[in-house]
Amino acid sequence: MGTTNLINSNLHNSNKGMLICKDCGRVICNISDNLHCYKISYICKCGSMGSAEANLSKLDISDSSYAVLKDNHIICPCCNTSLLALMPENYINIAFRIKCKCGHTINKFKNYSDINKRLFEYNLK
Ligand SMILES: [Zn+2]
Ligand SMILES: [Zn+2]
């Protein structure tokens, strides 16, 4: 197990589970077992800023790729695993760089319906 750094946050387990704003107790997101390297920063609805980092040394910071957002779950586009469950009603903004167990690094997401729309536009679906 590597190191986890929390700023202004609580985490249910050592490096996974519910990420909670220390100031107001809102749950920001749920970090899946499939995620061993990540950096997640957020601005909570209460106005506090917080972040969580785990095993940053294993995170490839040059890699940049989109995840699929479906029903508030961040899903790896390579292996279809759910990596993060977001609670958008509890934060103002969230940013992340996460690495799936399959090795894929993700730092942004697109809405599932938008992706379907794009595929449709390009006649790929
Ligand atoms: Zn808060
Ligand atoms: Zn994956």
Coordinates of N, CA and C and ligand atoms in Angstrom, one line a residue:
M1 N 0.8 -1.2 0.0 CA 0.0 0.0 0.0 C 0.9 1.3 0.0
G2 N 0.6 2.2 -0.9 CA 1.3 3.4 -1.0 C 0.9 4.5 0.0
T3 N 1.2 5.7 -0.3 CA 0.9 6.8 0.6 C -0.4 7.5 0.0
T4 N -1.2 7.9 1.0 CA -2.4 8.7 0.6 C -2.3 10.0 1.3
N5 N -2.4 11.1 0.6 CA -2.4 12.5 1.2 C -3.8 13.1 1.0
L6 N -4.3 13.5 2.2 CA -5.6 14.1 2.2 C -5.5 15.5 2.6
I7 N -6.2 16.5 1.9 CA -6.2 17.8 2.4 C -7.7 18.2 2.6
N8 N -8.0 18.6 3.8 CA -9.3 19.0 4.2 C -10.4 18.0 3.9
S9 N -10.0 16.7 3.9 CA -10.9 15.6 3.5 C -10.8 14.4 4.5
N10 N -11.8 13.7 4.5 CA -11.8 12.3 5.1 C -12.0 11.3 4.1
L11 N -11.4 10.1 4.3 CA -11.6 9.0 3.3 C -12.0 7.8 4.2
H12 N -13.0 7.1 3.7 CA -13.6 6.0 4.5 C -12.6 4.9 4.8
N13 N -11.8 4.5 3.7 CA -10.8 3.5 3.9 C -9.4 4.2 3.7
S14 N -8.4 3.4 3.7 CA -7.1 4.0 3.6 C -6.8 4.7 2.3
N15 N -7.2 4.1 1.2 CA -7.0 4.9 -0.1 C -8.2 4.7 -1.1
K16 N -9.4 4.3 -0.5 CA -10.5 4.2 -1.4 C -11.8 4.5 -0.5
G17 N -12.9 4.3 -1.2 CA -14.2 4.6 -0.5 C -14.6 6.0 -0.6
M18 N -15.5 6.4 0.3 CA -16.1 7.8 0.1 C -15.1 8.9 0.5
L19 N -15.0 9.8 -0.3 CA -14.2 11.0 -0.1 C -15.1 12.1 0.4
I20 N -14.8 12.6 1.6 CA -15.8 13.4 2.4 C -15.1 14.8 2.7
C21 N -15.8 15.9 2.5 CA -15.4 17.2 2.9 C -15.3 17.3 4.4
K22 N -14.2 17.6 4.9 CA -14.0 17.7 6.4 C -14.8 18.7 7.0
D23 N -15.1 19.8 6.3 CA -15.8 21.0 6.9 C -17.3 20.8 7.1
C24 N -17.9 20.0 6.1 CA -19.3 19.9 6.2 C -19.8 18.5 6.1
G25 N -19.0 17.5 5.9 CA -19.4 16.1 5.9 C -20.0 15.7 4.6
R26 N -20.1 16.5 3.5 CA -20.7 16.1 2.3 C -19.8 15.1 1.6
V27 N -20.4 14.1 1.0 CA -19.6 13.1 0.2 C -19.4 13.6 -1.2
I28 N -18.2 13.7 -1.6 CA -17.8 14.3 -2.9 C -17.8 13.2 -4.0
C29 N -17.2 12.1 -3.7 CA -17.2 11.0 -4.7 C -16.9 9.7 -3.9
N30 N -17.1 8.6 -4.6 CA -16.7 7.3 -4.1 C -15.6 6.7 -4.9
I31 N -14.4 6.4 -4.3 CA -13.3 6.0 -5.0 C -13.3 4.4 -5.0
S32 N -13.3 3.9 -6.2 CA -13.4 2.5 -6.4 C -12.1 1.7 -6.1
D33 N -12.3 0.4 -5.8 CA -11.2 -0.5 -5.5 C -10.3 -0.6 -6.8
N34 N -10.8 -0.3 -7.9 CA -10.0 -0.4 -9.2 C -9.0 0.7 -9.4
L35 N -9.0 1.6 -8.5 CA -8.2 2.8 -8.6 C -7.1 2.8 -7.5
H36 N -5.9 2.7 -8.0 CA -4.8 2.7 -7.0 C -3.9 4.0 -7.1
C37 N -4.0 4.7 -8.2 CA -3.3 5.9 -8.3 C -4.2 7.0 -8.7
Y38 N -4.2 8.1 -8.0 CA -5.1 9.2 -8.3 C -4.8 10.5 -7.7
K39 N -5.2 11.5 -8.3 CA -5.2 12.9 -7.7 C -6.6 13.5 -8.0
I40 N -7.3 13.8 -6.9 CA -8.7 14.3 -7.1 C -8.7 15.6 -6.3
S41 N -9.1 16.7 -6.9 CA -9.3 18.0 -6.2 C -10.7 18.5 -6.4
Y42 N -11.3 19.2 -5.4 CA -12.6 19.6 -5.6 C -12.9 20.9 -4.8
I43 N -13.9 21.6 -5.2 CA -14.5 22.6 -4.4 C -15.9 22.2 -4.0
C44 N -16.1 22.1 -2.7 CA -17.3 21.6 -2.1 C -18.4 22.6 -2.2
K45 N -19.6 22.2 -2.1 CA -20.8 23.1 -2.0 C -20.7 24.1 -0.9
C46 N -20.0 23.7 0.2 CA -19.9 24.6 1.4 C -18.8 25.7 1.1
G47 N -18.1 25.6 0.0 CA -17.0 26.6 -0.3 C -15.6 26.1 0.0
S48 N -15.5 25.0 0.8 CA -14.1 24.5 1.1 C -13.5 23.8 -0.1
M49 N -12.2 23.9 -0.2 CA -11.5 23.2 -1.2 C -10.8 22.0 -0.5
G50 N -10.7 20.9 -1.2 CA -10.0 19.7 -0.7 C -9.4 18.9 -1.8
S51 N -8.6 17.9 -1.4 CA -8.0 17.0 -2.4 C -7.6 15.7 -1.8
A52 N -7.4 14.7 -2.6 CA -6.9 13.4 -2.2 C -5.9 12.9 -3.2
E53 N -4.8 12.4 -2.8 CA -3.8 11.8 -3.7 C -3.4 10.5 -3.1
A54 N -3.2 9.5 -4.1 CA -2.7 8.2 -3.7 C -1.7 7.7 -4.7
N55 N -0.5 7.2 -4.3 CA 0.5 6.6 -5.2 C 0.8 7.5 -6.4
L56 N 0.9 8.8 -6.2 CA 1.1 9.7 -7.3 C 2.3 9.3 -8.1
S57 N 3.3 8.7 -7.6 CA 4.5 8.4 -8.3 C 4.2 7.4 -9.5
K58 N 3.1 6.7 -9.3 CA 2.8 5.7 -10.4 C 1.9 6.3 -11.5
L59 N 1.6 7.6 -11.3 CA 0.6 8.2 -12.2 C 1.4 8.8 -13.4
D60 N 1.0 8.5 -14.6 CA 1.7 9.0 -15.8 C 1.1 10.4 -16.1
I61 N 1.8 11.4 -15.8 CA 1.2 12.8 -15.9 C 1.2 13.3 -17.3
S62 N 1.9 12.6 -18.2 CA 1.9 13.1 -19.6 C 0.7 12.5 -20.3
D63 N 0.1 11.4 -19.8 CA -1.0 10.8 -20.4 C -2.3 11.6 -20.2
S64 N -3.1 11.7 -21.2 CA -4.3 12.5 -21.0 C -5.4 11.9 -21.9
S65 N -6.5 11.5 -21.3 CA -7.5 10.8 -22.0 C -8.9 11.0 -21.4
Y66 N -9.9 10.9 -22.2 CA -11.3 11.0 -21.7 C -11.8 9.7 -21.1
A67 N -12.6 9.9 -20.1 CA -13.4 8.8 -19.6 C -14.9 9.0 -20.0
V68 N -15.6 8.0 -19.9 CA -17.1 8.1 -20.1 C -17.8 8.4 -18.8
L69 N -18.7 9.3 -18.8 CA -19.5 9.6 -17.7 C -20.9 9.1 -17.9
K70 N -21.3 8.1 -17.1 CA -22.6 7.5 -17.3 C -23.2 7.4 -15.9
D71 N -24.4 7.9 -15.7 CA -25.1 7.9 -14.4 C -24.2 8.3 -13.3
N72 N -23.4 9.4 -13.5 CA -22.5 9.9 -12.5 C -21.3 9.0 -12.1
H73 N -21.1 8.0 -13.0 CA -19.9 7.1 -12.8 C -18.9 7.4 -13.9
I74 N -17.6 7.6 -13.5 CA -16.5 7.7 -14.4 C -16.1 6.3 -14.8
I75 N -16.2 6.0 -16.1 CA -15.9 4.7 -16.6 C -14.7 4.7 -17.5
C76 N -13.8 3.7 -17.3 CA -12.6 3.6 -18.1 C -13.0 3.2 -19.5
P77 N -12.6 3.9 -20.6 CA -13.0 3.6 -21.9 C -12.3 2.4 -22.5
C78 N -11.2 1.9 -21.8 CA -10.5 0.8 -22.3 C -11.1 -0.5 -21.8
C79 N -11.4 -0.6 -20.5 CA -11.9 -1.9 -19.9 C -13.3 -1.8 -19.3
N80 N -13.9 -0.6 -19.5 CA -15.3 -0.5 -19.0 C -15.6 -0.6 -17.5
T81 N -14.5 -0.4 -16.7 CA -14.7 -0.5 -15.3 C -15.1 0.9 -14.7
S82 N -16.0 0.8 -13.7 CA -16.3 2.1 -13.1 C -15.2 2.4 -12.1
L83 N -14.7 3.7 -12.1 CA -13.6 4.1 -11.3 C -13.9 5.0 -10.2
L84 N -14.8 5.9 -10.5 CA -15.2 6.9 -9.5 C -16.8 7.1 -9.6
A85 N -17.4 7.2 -8.5 CA -18.8 7.6 -8.5 C -18.9 9.0 -8.0
L86 N -19.4 9.9 -8.8 CA -19.4 11.3 -8.5 C -20.7 11.7 -7.8
M87 N -20.7 12.7 -6.9 CA -21.9 13.2 -6.2 C -22.0 14.7 -6.6
P88 N -22.4 15.0 -7.8 CA -22.4 16.3 -8.3 C -23.2 17.3 -7.5
E89 N -24.2 16.8 -6.8 CA -25.1 17.7 -6.0 C -24.3 18.2 -4.8
N90 N -23.1 17.6 -4.5 CA -22.3 18.0 -3.3 C -21.1 18.8 -3.6
Y91 N -20.8 19.1 -4.8 CA -19.6 19.9 -5.1 C -19.9 20.9 -6.2
I92 N -19.0 22.0 -6.2 CA -19.1 23.0 -7.2 C -18.3 22.6 -8.4
N93 N -17.1 22.0 -8.2 CA -16.2 21.6 -9.2 C -15.4 20.5 -8.8
I94 N -15.0 19.7 -9.7 CA -14.1 18.6 -9.4 C -13.1 18.4 -10.6
A95 N -11.9 18.0 -10.3 CA -10.8 17.7 -11.3 C -10.1 16.5 -10.8
F96 N -9.6 15.7 -11.8 CA -8.9 14.5 -11.3 C -7.9 14.0 -12.4
R97 N -7.0 13.3 -12.0 CA -6.2 12.4 -12.8 C -6.1 11.1 -12.2
I98 N -6.6 10.1 -12.8 CA -6.7 8.8 -12.2 C -6.2 7.7 -13.1
K99 N -5.7 6.6 -12.5 CA -5.2 5.5 -13.3 C -6.0 4.2 -13.0
C100 N -6.5 3.7 -14.1 CA -7.3 2.4 -13.9 C -6.3 1.2 -13.7
K101 N -6.9 0.2 -13.1 CA -6.0 -1.0 -12.9 C -5.5 -1.6 -14.2
C102 N -6.2 -1.2 -15.4 CA -5.7 -1.7 -16.7 C -4.5 -0.9 -17.2
G103 N -4.2 0.2 -16.5 CA -3.1 1.0 -16.9 C -3.4 2.3 -17.6
H104 N -4.7 2.5 -17.9 CA -5.1 3.7 -18.6 C -5.2 4.8 -17.7
T105 N -4.7 6.0 -18.1 CA -4.8 7.2 -17.2 C -5.9 8.2 -17.8
I106 N -6.7 8.7 -17.0 CA -7.8 9.5 -17.4 C -7.8 10.9 -16.6
N107 N -8.0 11.9 -17.3 CA -8.0 13.2 -16.6 C -9.2 14.1 -17.0
K108 N -10.1 13.6 -17.8 CA -11.3 14.4 -18.1 C -12.4 13.4 -18.5
F109 N -13.6 13.9 -18.6 CA -14.7 13.0 -18.9 C -15.7 13.7 -19.9
K110 N -16.4 12.9 -20.6 CA -17.4 13.3 -21.5 C -18.7 12.6 -21.1
N111 N -19.8 13.3 -21.2 CA -21.1 12.8 -20.9 C -21.4 11.6 -21.9
Y112 N -21.9 10.6 -21.4 CA -22.2 9.4 -22.2 C -23.1 9.8 -23.4
S113 N -24.1 10.6 -23.1 CA -25.0 11.0 -24.2 C -24.3 11.8 -25.3
D114 N -23.4 12.7 -24.8 CA -22.6 13.5 -25.8 C -21.8 12.6 -26.7
I115 N -21.2 11.5 -26.1 CA -20.3 10.6 -26.9 C -21.2 9.9 -27.9
N116 N -22.4 9.5 -27.5 CA -23.3 8.8 -28.4 C -23.7 9.8 -29.6
K117 N -23.8 11.1 -29.2 CA -24.2 12.1 -30.2 C -23.1 12.2 -31.2
R118 N -21.8 12.3 -30.7 CA -20.7 12.4 -31.5 C -20.5 11.2 -32.5
L119 N -20.7 10.1 -31.9 CA -20.6 8.9 -32.7 C -21.6 8.9 -33.8
F120 N -22.8 9.4 -33.5 CA -23.9 9.5 -34.4 C -23.5 10.5 -35.5
E121 N -22.9 11.6 -35.1 CA -22.5 12.6 -36.1 C -21.5 12.1 -37.1
Y122 N -20.6 11.3 -36.6 CA -19.6 10.7 -37.5 C -20.0 9.4 -38.1
N123 N -21.3 9.1 -37.9 CA -21.8 7.9 -38.5 C -21.1 6.6 -38.1
L124 N -20.7 6.6 -36.8 CA -19.9 5.5 -36.3 C -20.8 4.5 -35.5
K125 N -22.0 4.9 -35.3 CA -22.9 4.1 -34.5 C -24.2 3.8 -35.2
Ligands
ZN1 ZN -17.9 21.0 2.4
ZN2 ZN -9.3 0.4 -17.5

